[in-house]
Amino acid sequence: MEIHVKKTEDIDGLNGIYKTIAQLTSIDDCLLLYQNFKGLTVSFPTKLLDSGYVKDYLRKELHQGKSFSKEEIQQLALSFDYSERQLRRFLSEAKEEVRQMTRKEEPLPYVARWIQSQKDGGEKSGK
């Protein structure tokens, strides 16, 4: 069943949220949303940006050696629409992840070094 709605005149005939959607976007967009989501309860998160995206951004900056001043943290909190407290928590998690990524590997145990030396050709002591 196809619904025919006159472009501007019939917006007033739409039900509640559909009327608002049509006013904000277009009737065509409203019909597309209706077709795909009718009958569902949809809630929109208060945060537009995903916390994973923010953490990835912080991790990349830290990995490049960036350190954040108090003012920069405040600005980032405003930019990402997160509280400073939450941003500091993300920053702490990101710092720990970067620390774990940059940890130096422990040297191979004696036996593993000896096996590697044998593969490399020979009579090395492995020390």
mmCIF file with all atom_site columns, C-alpha atoms in Angstrom:
data_model
loop_
_atom_site.group_PDB
_atom_site.id
_atom_site.type_symbol
_atom_site.label_atom_id
_atom_site.label_alt_id
_atom_site.label_comp_id
_atom_site.label_asym_id
_atom_site.label_entity_id
_atom_site.label_seq_id
_atom_site.pdbx_PDB_ins_code
_atom_site.Cartn_x
_atom_site.Cartn_y
_atom_site.Cartn_z
_atom_site.occupancy
_atom_site.B_iso_or_equiv
_atom_site.pdbx_formal_charge
_atom_site.auth_seq_id
_atom_site.auth_comp_id
_atom_site.auth_asym_id
_atom_site.auth_atom_id
_atom_site.pdbx_PDB_model_num
ATOM 1   C CA . MET A 1 1   ? 0.000  0.000   0.000  1.00 0.00 ? 1   MET A CA 1
ATOM 2   C CA . GLU A 1 2   ? 1.537  3.275   -1.060 1.00 0.00 ? 2   GLU A CA 1
ATOM 3   C CA . ILE A 1 3   ? 0.734  6.442   0.866  1.00 0.00 ? 3   ILE A CA 1
ATOM 4   C CA . HIS A 1 4   ? 0.313  9.639   -1.101 1.00 0.00 ? 4   HIS A CA 1
ATOM 5   C CA . VAL A 1 5   ? 0.901  12.814  0.883  1.00 0.00 ? 5   VAL A CA 1
ATOM 6   C CA . LYS A 1 6   ? 0.792  16.205  -0.752 1.00 0.00 ? 6   LYS A CA 1
ATOM 7   C CA . LYS A 1 7   ? 4.074  17.931  -0.105 1.00 0.00 ? 7   LYS A CA 1
ATOM 8   C CA . THR A 1 8   ? 3.374  20.902  2.174  1.00 0.00 ? 8   THR A CA 1
ATOM 9   C CA . GLU A 1 9   ? -0.377 20.940  2.697  1.00 0.00 ? 9   GLU A CA 1
ATOM 10  C CA . ASP A 1 10  ? -0.665 17.504  4.281  1.00 0.00 ? 10  ASP A CA 1
ATOM 11  C CA . ILE A 1 11  ? 2.132  17.843  6.851  1.00 0.00 ? 11  ILE A CA 1
ATOM 12  C CA . ASP A 1 12  ? -0.543 19.011  9.290  1.00 0.00 ? 12  ASP A CA 1
ATOM 13  C CA . GLY A 1 13  ? -2.326 15.689  8.832  1.00 0.00 ? 13  GLY A CA 1
ATOM 14  C CA . LEU A 1 14  ? 0.654  13.661  10.027 1.00 0.00 ? 14  LEU A CA 1
ATOM 15  C CA . ASN A 1 15  ? 0.718  12.124  13.468 1.00 0.00 ? 15  ASN A CA 1
ATOM 16  C CA . GLY A 1 16  ? 2.876  13.729  16.230 1.00 0.00 ? 16  GLY A CA 1
ATOM 17  C CA . ILE A 1 17  ? 6.483  12.765  15.711 1.00 0.00 ? 17  ILE A CA 1
ATOM 18  C CA . TYR A 1 18  ? 6.003  12.187  11.967 1.00 0.00 ? 18  TYR A CA 1
ATOM 19  C CA . LYS A 1 19  ? 4.844  15.781  11.599 1.00 0.00 ? 19  LYS A CA 1
ATOM 20  C CA . THR A 1 20  ? 7.946  17.013  13.417 1.00 0.00 ? 20  THR A CA 1
ATOM 21  C CA . ILE A 1 21  ? 10.235 14.821  11.321 1.00 0.00 ? 21  ILE A CA 1
ATOM 22  C CA . ALA A 1 22  ? 8.611  16.045  8.096  1.00 0.00 ? 22  ALA A CA 1
ATOM 23  C CA . GLN A 1 23  ? 9.016  19.667  9.206  1.00 0.00 ? 23  GLN A CA 1
ATOM 24  C CA . LEU A 1 24  ? 12.674 19.155  10.123 1.00 0.00 ? 24  LEU A CA 1
ATOM 25  C CA . THR A 1 25  ? 13.632 17.119  7.074  1.00 0.00 ? 25  THR A CA 1
ATOM 26  C CA . SER A 1 26  ? 11.140 16.379  4.307  1.00 0.00 ? 26  SER A CA 1
ATOM 27  C CA . ILE A 1 27  ? 7.999  14.359  3.793  1.00 0.00 ? 27  ILE A CA 1
ATOM 28  C CA . ASP A 1 28  ? 10.015 11.841  1.764  1.00 0.00 ? 28  ASP A CA 1
ATOM 29  C CA . ASP A 1 29  ? 12.467 11.364  4.630  1.00 0.00 ? 29  ASP A CA 1
ATOM 30  C CA . CYS A 1 30  ? 9.556  11.074  7.045  1.00 0.00 ? 30  CYS A CA 1
ATOM 31  C CA . LEU A 1 31  ? 7.941  8.367   4.923  1.00 0.00 ? 31  LEU A CA 1
ATOM 32  C CA . LEU A 1 32  ? 11.237 6.507   4.697  1.00 0.00 ? 32  LEU A CA 1
ATOM 33  C CA . LEU A 1 33  ? 11.575 6.560   8.501  1.00 0.00 ? 33  LEU A CA 1
ATOM 34  C CA . TYR A 1 34  ? 7.939  5.509   8.870  1.00 0.00 ? 34  TYR A CA 1
ATOM 35  C CA . GLN A 1 35  ? 8.428  2.623   6.484  1.00 0.00 ? 35  GLN A CA 1
ATOM 36  C CA . ASN A 1 36  ? 11.532 1.349   8.288  1.00 0.00 ? 36  ASN A CA 1
ATOM 37  C CA . PHE A 1 37  ? 10.709 2.056   11.941 1.00 0.00 ? 37  PHE A CA 1
ATOM 38  C CA . LYS A 1 38  ? 6.906  2.090   12.327 1.00 0.00 ? 38  LYS A CA 1
ATOM 39  C CA . GLY A 1 39  ? 5.763  0.388   15.483 1.00 0.00 ? 39  GLY A CA 1
ATOM 40  C CA . LEU A 1 40  ? 9.214  0.505   17.102 1.00 0.00 ? 40  LEU A CA 1
ATOM 41  C CA . THR A 1 41  ? 10.173 2.526   20.111 1.00 0.00 ? 41  THR A CA 1
ATOM 42  C CA . VAL A 1 42  ? 13.264 4.504   19.243 1.00 0.00 ? 42  VAL A CA 1
ATOM 43  C CA . SER A 1 43  ? 15.322 6.434   21.752 1.00 0.00 ? 43  SER A CA 1
ATOM 44  C CA . PHE A 1 44  ? 18.129 8.752   20.822 1.00 0.00 ? 44  PHE A CA 1
ATOM 45  C CA . PRO A 1 45  ? 21.234 8.778   23.038 1.00 0.00 ? 45  PRO A CA 1
ATOM 46  C CA . THR A 1 46  ? 22.041 12.108  24.629 1.00 0.00 ? 46  THR A CA 1
ATOM 47  C CA . LYS A 1 47  ? 25.567 11.829  23.232 1.00 0.00 ? 47  LYS A CA 1
ATOM 48  C CA . LEU A 1 48  ? 25.957 12.131  19.479 1.00 0.00 ? 48  LEU A CA 1
ATOM 49  C CA . LEU A 1 49  ? 29.535 10.800  19.453 1.00 0.00 ? 49  LEU A CA 1
ATOM 50  C CA . ASP A 1 50  ? 30.246 7.253   20.537 1.00 0.00 ? 50  ASP A CA 1
ATOM 51  C CA . SER A 1 51  ? 32.575 6.928   23.537 1.00 0.00 ? 51  SER A CA 1
ATOM 52  C CA . GLY A 1 52  ? 34.741 4.509   21.505 1.00 0.00 ? 52  GLY A CA 1
ATOM 53  C CA . TYR A 1 53  ? 35.333 7.234   18.935 1.00 0.00 ? 53  TYR A CA 1
ATOM 54  C CA . VAL A 1 54  ? 36.443 9.661   21.652 1.00 0.00 ? 54  VAL A CA 1
ATOM 55  C CA . LYS A 1 55  ? 38.744 7.048   23.195 1.00 0.00 ? 55  LYS A CA 1
ATOM 56  C CA . ASP A 1 56  ? 40.268 6.263   19.789 1.00 0.00 ? 56  ASP A CA 1
ATOM 57  C CA . TYR A 1 57  ? 40.947 9.961   19.243 1.00 0.00 ? 57  TYR A CA 1
ATOM 58  C CA . LEU A 1 58  ? 42.644 10.274  22.643 1.00 0.00 ? 58  LEU A CA 1
ATOM 59  C CA . ARG A 1 59  ? 44.645 7.065   22.100 1.00 0.00 ? 59  ARG A CA 1
ATOM 60  C CA . LYS A 1 60  ? 45.948 8.323   18.744 1.00 0.00 ? 60  LYS A CA 1
ATOM 61  C CA . GLU A 1 61  ? 46.945 11.665  20.243 1.00 0.00 ? 61  GLU A CA 1
ATOM 62  C CA . LEU A 1 62  ? 48.702 10.002  23.184 1.00 0.00 ? 62  LEU A CA 1
ATOM 63  C CA . HIS A 1 63  ? 50.454 7.530   20.885 1.00 0.00 ? 63  HIS A CA 1
ATOM 64  C CA . GLN A 1 64  ? 51.898 10.526  19.007 1.00 0.00 ? 64  GLN A CA 1
ATOM 65  C CA . GLY A 1 65  ? 53.272 11.893  22.280 1.00 0.00 ? 65  GLY A CA 1
ATOM 66  C CA . LYS A 1 66  ? 50.547 14.452  22.970 1.00 0.00 ? 66  LYS A CA 1
ATOM 67  C CA . SER A 1 67  ? 49.889 15.476  26.559 1.00 0.00 ? 67  SER A CA 1
ATOM 68  C CA . PHE A 1 68  ? 46.788 17.421  27.457 1.00 0.00 ? 68  PHE A CA 1
ATOM 69  C CA . SER A 1 69  ? 46.675 20.519  29.632 1.00 0.00 ? 69  SER A CA 1
ATOM 70  C CA . LYS A 1 70  ? 43.705 21.274  31.863 1.00 0.00 ? 70  LYS A CA 1
ATOM 71  C CA . GLU A 1 71  ? 42.469 23.847  29.340 1.00 0.00 ? 71  GLU A CA 1
ATOM 72  C CA . GLU A 1 72  ? 42.764 21.374  26.457 1.00 0.00 ? 72  GLU A CA 1
ATOM 73  C CA . ILE A 1 73  ? 40.791 18.790  28.406 1.00 0.00 ? 73  ILE A CA 1
ATOM 74  C CA . GLN A 1 74  ? 38.097 21.382  29.082 1.00 0.00 ? 74  GLN A CA 1
ATOM 75  C CA . GLN A 1 75  ? 37.972 22.298  25.397 1.00 0.00 ? 75  GLN A CA 1
ATOM 76  C CA . LEU A 1 76  ? 37.821 18.659  24.308 1.00 0.00 ? 76  LEU A CA 1
ATOM 77  C CA . ALA A 1 77  ? 35.021 18.029  26.793 1.00 0.00 ? 77  ALA A CA 1
ATOM 78  C CA . LEU A 1 78  ? 33.035 20.851  25.201 1.00 0.00 ? 78  LEU A CA 1
ATOM 79  C CA . SER A 1 79  ? 33.869 19.728  21.673 1.00 0.00 ? 79  SER A CA 1
ATOM 80  C CA . PHE A 1 80  ? 32.880 16.096  22.272 1.00 0.00 ? 80  PHE A CA 1
ATOM 81  C CA . ASP A 1 81  ? 29.919 17.026  24.527 1.00 0.00 ? 81  ASP A CA 1
ATOM 82  C CA . TYR A 1 82  ? 31.177 14.901  27.418 1.00 0.00 ? 82  TYR A CA 1
ATOM 83  C CA . SER A 1 83  ? 31.857 16.038  30.968 1.00 0.00 ? 83  SER A CA 1
ATOM 84  C CA . GLU A 1 84  ? 35.442 16.788  31.965 1.00 0.00 ? 84  GLU A CA 1
ATOM 85  C CA . ARG A 1 85  ? 35.231 13.959  34.478 1.00 0.00 ? 85  ARG A CA 1
ATOM 86  C CA . GLN A 1 86  ? 34.210 11.483  31.779 1.00 0.00 ? 86  GLN A CA 1
ATOM 87  C CA . LEU A 1 87  ? 36.887 12.787  29.429 1.00 0.00 ? 87  LEU A CA 1
ATOM 88  C CA . ARG A 1 88  ? 39.536 12.385  32.148 1.00 0.00 ? 88  ARG A CA 1
ATOM 89  C CA . ARG A 1 89  ? 38.329 8.801   32.673 1.00 0.00 ? 89  ARG A CA 1
ATOM 90  C CA . PHE A 1 90  ? 38.622 8.131   28.930 1.00 0.00 ? 90  PHE A CA 1
ATOM 91  C CA . LEU A 1 91  ? 42.073 9.725   28.955 1.00 0.00 ? 91  LEU A CA 1
ATOM 92  C CA . SER A 1 92  ? 43.184 7.531   31.850 1.00 0.00 ? 92  SER A CA 1
ATOM 93  C CA . GLU A 1 93  ? 41.984 4.399   30.031 1.00 0.00 ? 93  GLU A CA 1
ATOM 94  C CA . ALA A 1 94  ? 43.674 5.515   26.825 1.00 0.00 ? 94  ALA A CA 1
ATOM 95  C CA . LYS A 1 95  ? 46.958 6.188   28.647 1.00 0.00 ? 95  LYS A CA 1
ATOM 96  C CA . GLU A 1 96  ? 46.900 2.695   30.121 1.00 0.00 ? 96  GLU A CA 1
ATOM 97  C CA . GLU A 1 97  ? 46.213 1.141   26.724 1.00 0.00 ? 97  GLU A CA 1
ATOM 98  C CA . VAL A 1 98  ? 49.067 3.108   25.137 1.00 0.00 ? 98  VAL A CA 1
ATOM 99  C CA . ARG A 1 99  ? 51.362 2.056   27.995 1.00 0.00 ? 99  ARG A CA 1
ATOM 100 C CA . GLN A 1 100 ? 50.496 -1.586  27.412 1.00 0.00 ? 100 GLN A CA 1
ATOM 101 C CA . MET A 1 101 ? 51.080 -1.242  23.659 1.00 0.00 ? 101 MET A CA 1
ATOM 102 C CA . THR A 1 102 ? 54.499 0.341   24.117 1.00 0.00 ? 102 THR A CA 1
ATOM 103 C CA . ARG A 1 103 ? 55.829 -2.015  26.776 1.00 0.00 ? 103 ARG A CA 1
ATOM 104 C CA . LYS A 1 104 ? 59.036 -3.612  25.688 1.00 0.00 ? 104 LYS A CA 1
ATOM 105 C CA . GLU A 1 105 ? 58.904 -7.318  25.153 1.00 0.00 ? 105 GLU A CA 1
ATOM 106 C CA . GLU A 1 106 ? 60.799 -9.403  27.641 1.00 0.00 ? 106 GLU A CA 1
ATOM 107 C CA . PRO A 1 107 ? 63.907 -11.090 26.275 1.00 0.00 ? 107 PRO A CA 1
ATOM 108 C CA . LEU A 1 108 ? 63.496 -14.671 25.188 1.00 0.00 ? 108 LEU A CA 1
ATOM 109 C CA . PRO A 1 109 ? 64.315 -17.293 27.802 1.00 0.00 ? 109 PRO A CA 1
ATOM 110 C CA . TYR A 1 110 ? 67.660 -19.078 27.455 1.00 0.00 ? 110 TYR A CA 1
ATOM 111 C CA . VAL A 1 111 ? 66.216 -22.162 25.710 1.00 0.00 ? 111 VAL A CA 1
ATOM 112 C CA . ALA A 1 112 ? 64.253 -20.073 23.202 1.00 0.00 ? 112 ALA A CA 1
ATOM 113 C CA . ARG A 1 113 ? 67.374 -18.014 22.432 1.00 0.00 ? 113 ARG A CA 1
ATOM 114 C CA . TRP A 1 114 ? 69.366 -21.252 21.952 1.00 0.00 ? 114 TRP A CA 1
ATOM 115 C CA . ILE A 1 115 ? 66.729 -22.636 19.529 1.00 0.00 ? 115 ILE A CA 1
ATOM 116 C CA . GLN A 1 116 ? 66.761 -19.354 17.607 1.00 0.00 ? 116 GLN A CA 1
ATOM 117 C CA . SER A 1 117 ? 70.559 -19.420 17.419 1.00 0.00 ? 117 SER A CA 1
ATOM 118 C CA . GLN A 1 118 ? 70.434 -22.957 15.998 1.00 0.00 ? 118 GLN A CA 1
ATOM 119 C CA . LYS A 1 119 ? 68.021 -21.804 13.309 1.00 0.00 ? 119 LYS A CA 1
ATOM 120 C CA . ASP A 1 120 ? 70.318 -18.861 12.559 1.00 0.00 ? 120 ASP A CA 1
ATOM 121 C CA . GLY A 1 121 ? 73.142 -21.222 11.805 1.00 0.00 ? 121 GLY A CA 1
ATOM 122 C CA . GLY A 1 122 ? 74.929 -22.439 14.589 1.00 0.00 ? 122 GLY A CA 1
ATOM 123 C CA . GLU A 1 123 ? 77.261 -22.648 17.407 1.00 0.00 ? 123 GLU A CA 1
ATOM 124 C CA . LYS A 1 124 ? 76.179 -19.534 19.286 1.00 0.00 ? 124 LYS A CA 1
ATOM 125 C CA . SER A 1 125 ? 75.914 -19.924 22.998 1.00 0.00 ? 125 SER A CA 1
ATOM 126 C CA . GLY A 1 126 ? 72.551 -18.120 23.185 1.00 0.00 ? 126 GLY A CA 1
ATOM 127 C CA . LYS A 1 127 ? 73.676 -15.731 25.900 1.00 0.00 ? 127 LYS A CA 1
#
